[in-house]
Coordinates of C-alpha atoms and ligand atoms in Angstrom, one line a residue:
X3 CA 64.6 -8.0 45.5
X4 CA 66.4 -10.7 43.9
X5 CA 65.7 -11.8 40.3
X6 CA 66.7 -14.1 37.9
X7 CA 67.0 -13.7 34.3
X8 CA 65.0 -15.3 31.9
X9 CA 66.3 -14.2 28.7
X10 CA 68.6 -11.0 27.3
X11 CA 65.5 -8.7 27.6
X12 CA 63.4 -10.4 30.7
X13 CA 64.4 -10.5 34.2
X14 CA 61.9 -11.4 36.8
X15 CA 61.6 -11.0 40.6
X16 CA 61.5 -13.5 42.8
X17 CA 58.1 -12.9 43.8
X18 CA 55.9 -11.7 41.5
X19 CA 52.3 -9.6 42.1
X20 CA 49.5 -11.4 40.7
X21 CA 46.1 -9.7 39.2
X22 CA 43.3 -12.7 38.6
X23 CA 41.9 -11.0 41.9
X24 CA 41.8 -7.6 41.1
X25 CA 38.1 -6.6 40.7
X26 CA 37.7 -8.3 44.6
X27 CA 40.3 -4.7 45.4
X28 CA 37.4 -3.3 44.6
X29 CA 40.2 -0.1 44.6
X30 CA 39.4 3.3 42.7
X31 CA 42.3 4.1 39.2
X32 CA 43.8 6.2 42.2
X33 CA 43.8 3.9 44.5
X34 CA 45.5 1.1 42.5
X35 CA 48.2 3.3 41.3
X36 CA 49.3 3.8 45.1
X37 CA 48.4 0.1 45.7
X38 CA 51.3 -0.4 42.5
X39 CA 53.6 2.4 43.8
X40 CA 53.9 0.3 47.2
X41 CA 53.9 -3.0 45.9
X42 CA 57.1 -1.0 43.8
X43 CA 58.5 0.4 46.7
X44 CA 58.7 -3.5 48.4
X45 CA 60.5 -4.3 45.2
X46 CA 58.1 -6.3 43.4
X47 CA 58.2 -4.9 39.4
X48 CA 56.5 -8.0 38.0
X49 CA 53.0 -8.4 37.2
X50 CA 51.0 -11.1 36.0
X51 CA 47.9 -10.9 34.5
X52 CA 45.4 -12.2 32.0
X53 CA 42.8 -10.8 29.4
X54 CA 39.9 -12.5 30.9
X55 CA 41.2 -11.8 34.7
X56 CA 38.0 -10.4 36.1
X57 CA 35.8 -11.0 32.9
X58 CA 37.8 -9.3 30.6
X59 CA 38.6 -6.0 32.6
X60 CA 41.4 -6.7 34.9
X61 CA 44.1 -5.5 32.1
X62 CA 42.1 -2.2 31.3
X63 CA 41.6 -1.8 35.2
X64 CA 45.3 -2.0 35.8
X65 CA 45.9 0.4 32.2
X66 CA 43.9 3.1 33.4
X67 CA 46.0 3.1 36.8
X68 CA 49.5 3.0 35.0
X69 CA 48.1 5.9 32.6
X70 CA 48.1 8.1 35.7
X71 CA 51.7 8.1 35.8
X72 CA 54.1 8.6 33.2
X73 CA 56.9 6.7 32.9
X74 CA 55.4 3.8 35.0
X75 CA 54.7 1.3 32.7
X76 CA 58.4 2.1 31.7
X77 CA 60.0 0.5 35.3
X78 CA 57.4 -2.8 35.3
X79 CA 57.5 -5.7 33.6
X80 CA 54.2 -6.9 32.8
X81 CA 53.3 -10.9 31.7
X82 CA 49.5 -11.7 30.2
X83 CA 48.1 -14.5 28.6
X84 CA 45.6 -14.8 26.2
X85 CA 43.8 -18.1 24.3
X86 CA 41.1 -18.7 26.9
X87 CA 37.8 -17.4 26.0
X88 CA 33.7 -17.6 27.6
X89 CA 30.9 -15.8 26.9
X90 CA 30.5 -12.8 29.2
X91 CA 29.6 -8.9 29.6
X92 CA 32.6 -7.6 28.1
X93 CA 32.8 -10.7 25.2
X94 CA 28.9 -11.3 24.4
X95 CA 30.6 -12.6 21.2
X96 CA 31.7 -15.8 22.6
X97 CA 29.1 -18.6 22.8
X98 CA 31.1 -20.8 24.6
X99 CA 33.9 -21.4 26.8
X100 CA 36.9 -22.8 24.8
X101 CA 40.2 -22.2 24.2
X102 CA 41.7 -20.1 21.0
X103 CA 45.4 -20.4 19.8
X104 CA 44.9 -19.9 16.5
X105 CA 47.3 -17.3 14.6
X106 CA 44.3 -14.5 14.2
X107 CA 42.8 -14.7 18.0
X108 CA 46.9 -14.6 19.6
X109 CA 47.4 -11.3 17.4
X110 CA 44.0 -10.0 18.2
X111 CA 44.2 -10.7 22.2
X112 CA 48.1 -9.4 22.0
X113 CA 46.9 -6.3 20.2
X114 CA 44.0 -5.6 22.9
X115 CA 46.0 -6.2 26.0
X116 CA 48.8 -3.1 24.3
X117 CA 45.4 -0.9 24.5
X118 CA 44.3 -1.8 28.0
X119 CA 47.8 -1.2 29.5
X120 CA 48.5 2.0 27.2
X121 CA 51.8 0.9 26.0
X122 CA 53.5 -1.1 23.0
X123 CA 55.3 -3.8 24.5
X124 CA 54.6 -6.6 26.3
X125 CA 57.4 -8.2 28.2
X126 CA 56.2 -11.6 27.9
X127 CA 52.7 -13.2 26.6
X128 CA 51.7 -16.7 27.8
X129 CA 49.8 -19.1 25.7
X130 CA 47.3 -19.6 29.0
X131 CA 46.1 -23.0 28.3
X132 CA 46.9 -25.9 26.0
X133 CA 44.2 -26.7 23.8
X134 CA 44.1 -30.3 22.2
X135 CA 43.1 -28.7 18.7
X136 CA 46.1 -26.4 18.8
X137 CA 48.3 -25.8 15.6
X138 CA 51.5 -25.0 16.8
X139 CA 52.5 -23.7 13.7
X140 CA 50.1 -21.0 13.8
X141 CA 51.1 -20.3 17.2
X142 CA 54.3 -19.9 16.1
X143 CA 53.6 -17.4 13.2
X144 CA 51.7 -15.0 15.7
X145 CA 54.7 -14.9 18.2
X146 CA 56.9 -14.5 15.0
X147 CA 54.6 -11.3 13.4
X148 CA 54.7 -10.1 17.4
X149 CA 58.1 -10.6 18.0
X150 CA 59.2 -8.9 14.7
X151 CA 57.0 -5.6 15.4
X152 CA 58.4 -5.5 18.4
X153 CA 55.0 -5.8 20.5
X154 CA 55.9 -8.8 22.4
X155 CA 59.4 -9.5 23.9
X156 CA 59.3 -12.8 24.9
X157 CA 56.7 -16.3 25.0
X158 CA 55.7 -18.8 26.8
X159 CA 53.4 -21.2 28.1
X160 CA 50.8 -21.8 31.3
X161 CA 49.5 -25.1 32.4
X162 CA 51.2 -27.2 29.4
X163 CA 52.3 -31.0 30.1
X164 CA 56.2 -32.1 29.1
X165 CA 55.0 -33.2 25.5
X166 CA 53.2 -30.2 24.7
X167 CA 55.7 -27.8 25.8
X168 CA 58.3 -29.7 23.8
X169 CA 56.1 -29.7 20.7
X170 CA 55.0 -26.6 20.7
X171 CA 58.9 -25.6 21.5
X172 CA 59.6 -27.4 18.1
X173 CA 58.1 -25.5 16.3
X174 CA 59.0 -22.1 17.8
X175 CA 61.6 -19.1 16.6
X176 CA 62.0 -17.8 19.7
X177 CA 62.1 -20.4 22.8
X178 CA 59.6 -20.6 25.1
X179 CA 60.8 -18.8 28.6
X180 CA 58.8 -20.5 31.2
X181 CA 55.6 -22.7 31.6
X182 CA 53.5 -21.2 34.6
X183 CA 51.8 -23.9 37.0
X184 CA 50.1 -24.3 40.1
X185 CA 52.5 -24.7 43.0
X186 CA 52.0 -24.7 46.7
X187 CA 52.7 -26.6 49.6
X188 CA 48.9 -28.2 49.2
X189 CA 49.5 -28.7 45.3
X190 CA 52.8 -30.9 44.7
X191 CA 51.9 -32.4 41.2
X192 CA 55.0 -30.5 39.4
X193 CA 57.0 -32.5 41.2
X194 CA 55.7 -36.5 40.3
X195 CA 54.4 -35.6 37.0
X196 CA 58.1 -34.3 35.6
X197 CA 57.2 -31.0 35.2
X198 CA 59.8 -29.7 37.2
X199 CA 62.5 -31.9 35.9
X200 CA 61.8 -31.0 32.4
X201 CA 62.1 -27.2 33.5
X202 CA 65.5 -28.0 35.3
X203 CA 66.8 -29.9 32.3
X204 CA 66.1 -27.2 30.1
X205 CA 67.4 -24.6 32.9
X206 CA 63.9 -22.8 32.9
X207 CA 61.9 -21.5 35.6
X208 CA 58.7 -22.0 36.9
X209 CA 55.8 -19.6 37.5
X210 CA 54.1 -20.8 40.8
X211 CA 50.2 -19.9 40.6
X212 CA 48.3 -19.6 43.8
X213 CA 51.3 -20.8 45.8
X214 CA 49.3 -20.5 49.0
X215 CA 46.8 -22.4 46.9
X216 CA 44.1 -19.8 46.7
X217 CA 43.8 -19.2 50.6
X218 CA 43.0 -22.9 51.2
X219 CA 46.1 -23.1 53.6
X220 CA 44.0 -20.5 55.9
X221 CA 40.8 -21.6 55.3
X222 CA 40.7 -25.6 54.5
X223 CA 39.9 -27.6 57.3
X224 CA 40.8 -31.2 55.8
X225 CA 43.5 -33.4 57.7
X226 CA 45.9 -32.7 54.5
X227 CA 46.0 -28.9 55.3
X228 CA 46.1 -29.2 59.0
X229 CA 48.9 -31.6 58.6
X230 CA 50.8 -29.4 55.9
X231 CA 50.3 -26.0 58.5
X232 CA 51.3 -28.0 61.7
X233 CA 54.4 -29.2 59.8
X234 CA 55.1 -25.7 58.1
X235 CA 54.6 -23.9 62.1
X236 CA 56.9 -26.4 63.6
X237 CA 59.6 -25.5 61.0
X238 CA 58.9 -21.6 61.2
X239 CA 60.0 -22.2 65.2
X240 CA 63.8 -22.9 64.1
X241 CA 63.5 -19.7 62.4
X242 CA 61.9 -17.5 64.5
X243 CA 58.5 -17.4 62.1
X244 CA 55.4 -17.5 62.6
X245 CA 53.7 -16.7 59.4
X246 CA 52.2 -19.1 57.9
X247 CA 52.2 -17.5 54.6
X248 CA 55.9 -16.8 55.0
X249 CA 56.7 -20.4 55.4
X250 CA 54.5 -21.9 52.7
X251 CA 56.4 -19.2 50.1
X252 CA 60.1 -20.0 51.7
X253 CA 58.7 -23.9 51.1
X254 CA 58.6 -22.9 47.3
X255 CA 61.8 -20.2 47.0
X256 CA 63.6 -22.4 48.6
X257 CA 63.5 -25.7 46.4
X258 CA 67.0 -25.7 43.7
X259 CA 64.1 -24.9 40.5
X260 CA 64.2 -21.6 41.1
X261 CA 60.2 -21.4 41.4
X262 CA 58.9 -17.7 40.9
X263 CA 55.7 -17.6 42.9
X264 CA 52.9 -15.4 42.1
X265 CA 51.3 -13.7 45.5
X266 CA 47.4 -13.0 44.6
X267 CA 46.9 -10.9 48.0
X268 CA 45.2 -7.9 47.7
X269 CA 46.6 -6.6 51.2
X270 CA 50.5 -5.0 50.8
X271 CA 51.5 -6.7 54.4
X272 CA 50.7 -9.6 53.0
X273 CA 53.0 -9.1 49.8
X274 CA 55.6 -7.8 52.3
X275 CA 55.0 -11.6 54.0
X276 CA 55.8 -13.4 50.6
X277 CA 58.8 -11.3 50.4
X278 CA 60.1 -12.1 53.7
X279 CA 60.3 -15.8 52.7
X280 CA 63.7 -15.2 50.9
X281 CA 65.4 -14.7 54.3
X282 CA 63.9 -18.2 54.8
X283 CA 66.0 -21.8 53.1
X284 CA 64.4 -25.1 54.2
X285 CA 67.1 -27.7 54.5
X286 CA 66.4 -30.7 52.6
X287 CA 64.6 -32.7 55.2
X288 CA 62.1 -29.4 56.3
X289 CA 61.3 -29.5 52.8
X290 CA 60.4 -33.4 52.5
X291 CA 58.7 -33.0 55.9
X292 CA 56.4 -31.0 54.1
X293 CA 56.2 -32.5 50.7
X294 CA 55.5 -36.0 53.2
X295 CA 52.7 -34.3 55.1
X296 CA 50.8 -32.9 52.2
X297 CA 50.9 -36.5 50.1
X298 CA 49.7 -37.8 53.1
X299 CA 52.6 -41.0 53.1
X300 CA 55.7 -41.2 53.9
X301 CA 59.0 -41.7 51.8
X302 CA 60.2 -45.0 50.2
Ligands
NAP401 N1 48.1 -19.5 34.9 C1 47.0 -19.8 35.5 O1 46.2 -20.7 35.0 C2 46.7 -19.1 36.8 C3 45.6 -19.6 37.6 C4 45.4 -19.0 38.8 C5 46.1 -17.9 39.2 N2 47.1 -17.4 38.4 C6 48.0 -16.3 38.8 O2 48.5 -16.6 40.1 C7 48.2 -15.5 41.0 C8 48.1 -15.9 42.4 O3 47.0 -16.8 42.5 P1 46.1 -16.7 43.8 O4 45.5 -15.4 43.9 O5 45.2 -17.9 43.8 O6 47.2 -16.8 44.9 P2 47.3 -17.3 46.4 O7 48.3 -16.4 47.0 O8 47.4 -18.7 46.5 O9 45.8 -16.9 47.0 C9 45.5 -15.6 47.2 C10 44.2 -15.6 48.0 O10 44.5 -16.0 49.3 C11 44.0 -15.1 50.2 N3 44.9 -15.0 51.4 C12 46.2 -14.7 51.5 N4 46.6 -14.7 52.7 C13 45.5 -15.0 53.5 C14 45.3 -15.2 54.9 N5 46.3 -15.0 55.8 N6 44.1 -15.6 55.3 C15 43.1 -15.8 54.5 N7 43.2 -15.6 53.1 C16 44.4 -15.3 52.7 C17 44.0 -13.8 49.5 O11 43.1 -12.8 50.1 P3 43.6 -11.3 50.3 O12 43.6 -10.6 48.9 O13 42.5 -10.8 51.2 O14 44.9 -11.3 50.9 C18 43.6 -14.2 48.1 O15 42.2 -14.3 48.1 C19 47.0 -14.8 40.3 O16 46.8 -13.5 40.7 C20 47.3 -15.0 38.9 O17 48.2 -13.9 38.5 C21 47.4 -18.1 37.2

């Protein structure tokens, strides 16, 4: 699997195994460490995950799998995110659904997601949302304490805008090593809003979330997605390929950014499909046939 490296002590695969979707598995602790072994065995290492994935269970779901195994934990590296929080089964404590990224709630979440996973690192924590009542100083001061007792490796950010990622990056020790955002061939924003050319002047990487947005691409029937698969299909033909999720992956490993995209499938052929999009580089003019078809106009 090819990787690129994010800082002295994170390298990330290409494509990385997503876990909002885990609880839909509906897999046994067993089951999901066989599930991780052959995910492993394609080459994947990296996971990304969430404390509230699944209502607040997806990380402990995923710990008690990795407990099976010694030495497991060891050969992944594992992101998660925390600052998001909603009233629910497993957090009756919360009254509403709002965002937390103050000091004591980052140290809290960072401490609970060590527990669920059974271990005492992360590899890298994402603030999951920007709030507009953040204090990036307090931010800050958490990913200093966790950085300094060696529980977290390395930050960033998910879903932030230019200005916020530059603020917040202001007031940082340790820089921020990616931003993760929605990216697939249905969801182009990242690339007229500057996201990605403020990630490629700063020579960061993207995180792609649901790059084949969510399973729209199979199951949307609007003229945008049947224009964006026709268009994909017709380019799969010069390459012999006829998956569909194969070609909307090469669409995004093949851009110059670098974007790591995050598979959500439960189903290892499918994983294996995202994989097999690295054999896959869109000339420039495949790539704007699709980037045309899914903005519904053509260029200037
Ligand atoms: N930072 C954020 O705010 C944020 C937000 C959302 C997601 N994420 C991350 O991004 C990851 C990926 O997101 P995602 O799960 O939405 O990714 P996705 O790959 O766009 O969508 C996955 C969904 O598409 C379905 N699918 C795949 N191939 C299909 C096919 N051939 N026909 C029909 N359905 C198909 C999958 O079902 P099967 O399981 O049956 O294959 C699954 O339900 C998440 O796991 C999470 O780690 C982050």
């Amino acid at each position: 699997m090819e990787s690129v490296r994010l800082s002295d002590t994170l390298t990330m695969d290409r494509i990385i195994h997503g876990h909002w979707r885990l609880m839909d598995w509906k897999m046994t602790k067993e089951e999901l460490l066989n599930f991780t072994e052959e995910v492993m065995d394609l080459g994947i290492t990296t996971i990304d995950t969430a404390d509230i994935y699944g209502g607040f269970s997806c990380e402990e779901a995923f710990g008690d799998a990795l407990k099976l195994k010694k030495g497991l934990r060891e050969k992944l590296t594992i992101v998660t995110k925390c600052g998001i929080v909603f009233p629910c089964e497993n957090r009756p404590q919360f009254e509403t659904h709002h965002y937390d990224n103050t000091r004591k709630h980052i140290l809290m979440s960072a401490e609970r997601s060590l527990k669920n996973f059974g271990t005492d690192y992360l590899d890298l924590l994402l603030i999951h949302r920007p709030s507009p009542f953040m204090d990036p100083a307090e931010v800050s001061e958490a990913f200093r304490e966790l950085y300094v007792s060696g529980k977290v490796k390395n930050f960033g950010v998910s879903n932030f805008d230019n200005t916020k990622f530059e603020m917040l990056s202001s007031y940082m020790e340790y820089p921020l090593v990616t931003n993760q955002v929605e990216i697939s061939p249905l969801h182009l924003d990242v690339f007229q809003d500057g996201t990605m050319d403020h990630l490629m002047t700063r020579g960061l990487y993207p995180m792609a979330w649901s790059p084949l947005a969510g399973g729209e691409l199979f199951t949307g029937d609007s003229e945008k997605v049947l224009n964006v698969k026709k268009t994909l299909l017709a380019i799969g033909e010069k390459y012999g390929e006829k998956r569909l999720d194969t070609l909307a992956f090469a669409f995004l490993t093949s851009h110059p950014g670098k974007i790591l995209p995050i598979v959500g499938s439960g189903k290892i052929e499918r994983i294996q499909n995202a994989i097999d999009a690295l054999k896959i580089k869109f000339t420039s003019e495949e790539w704007l046939s699709v980037y045309k078809a899914s903005i519904g106009k053509g260029l200037a």
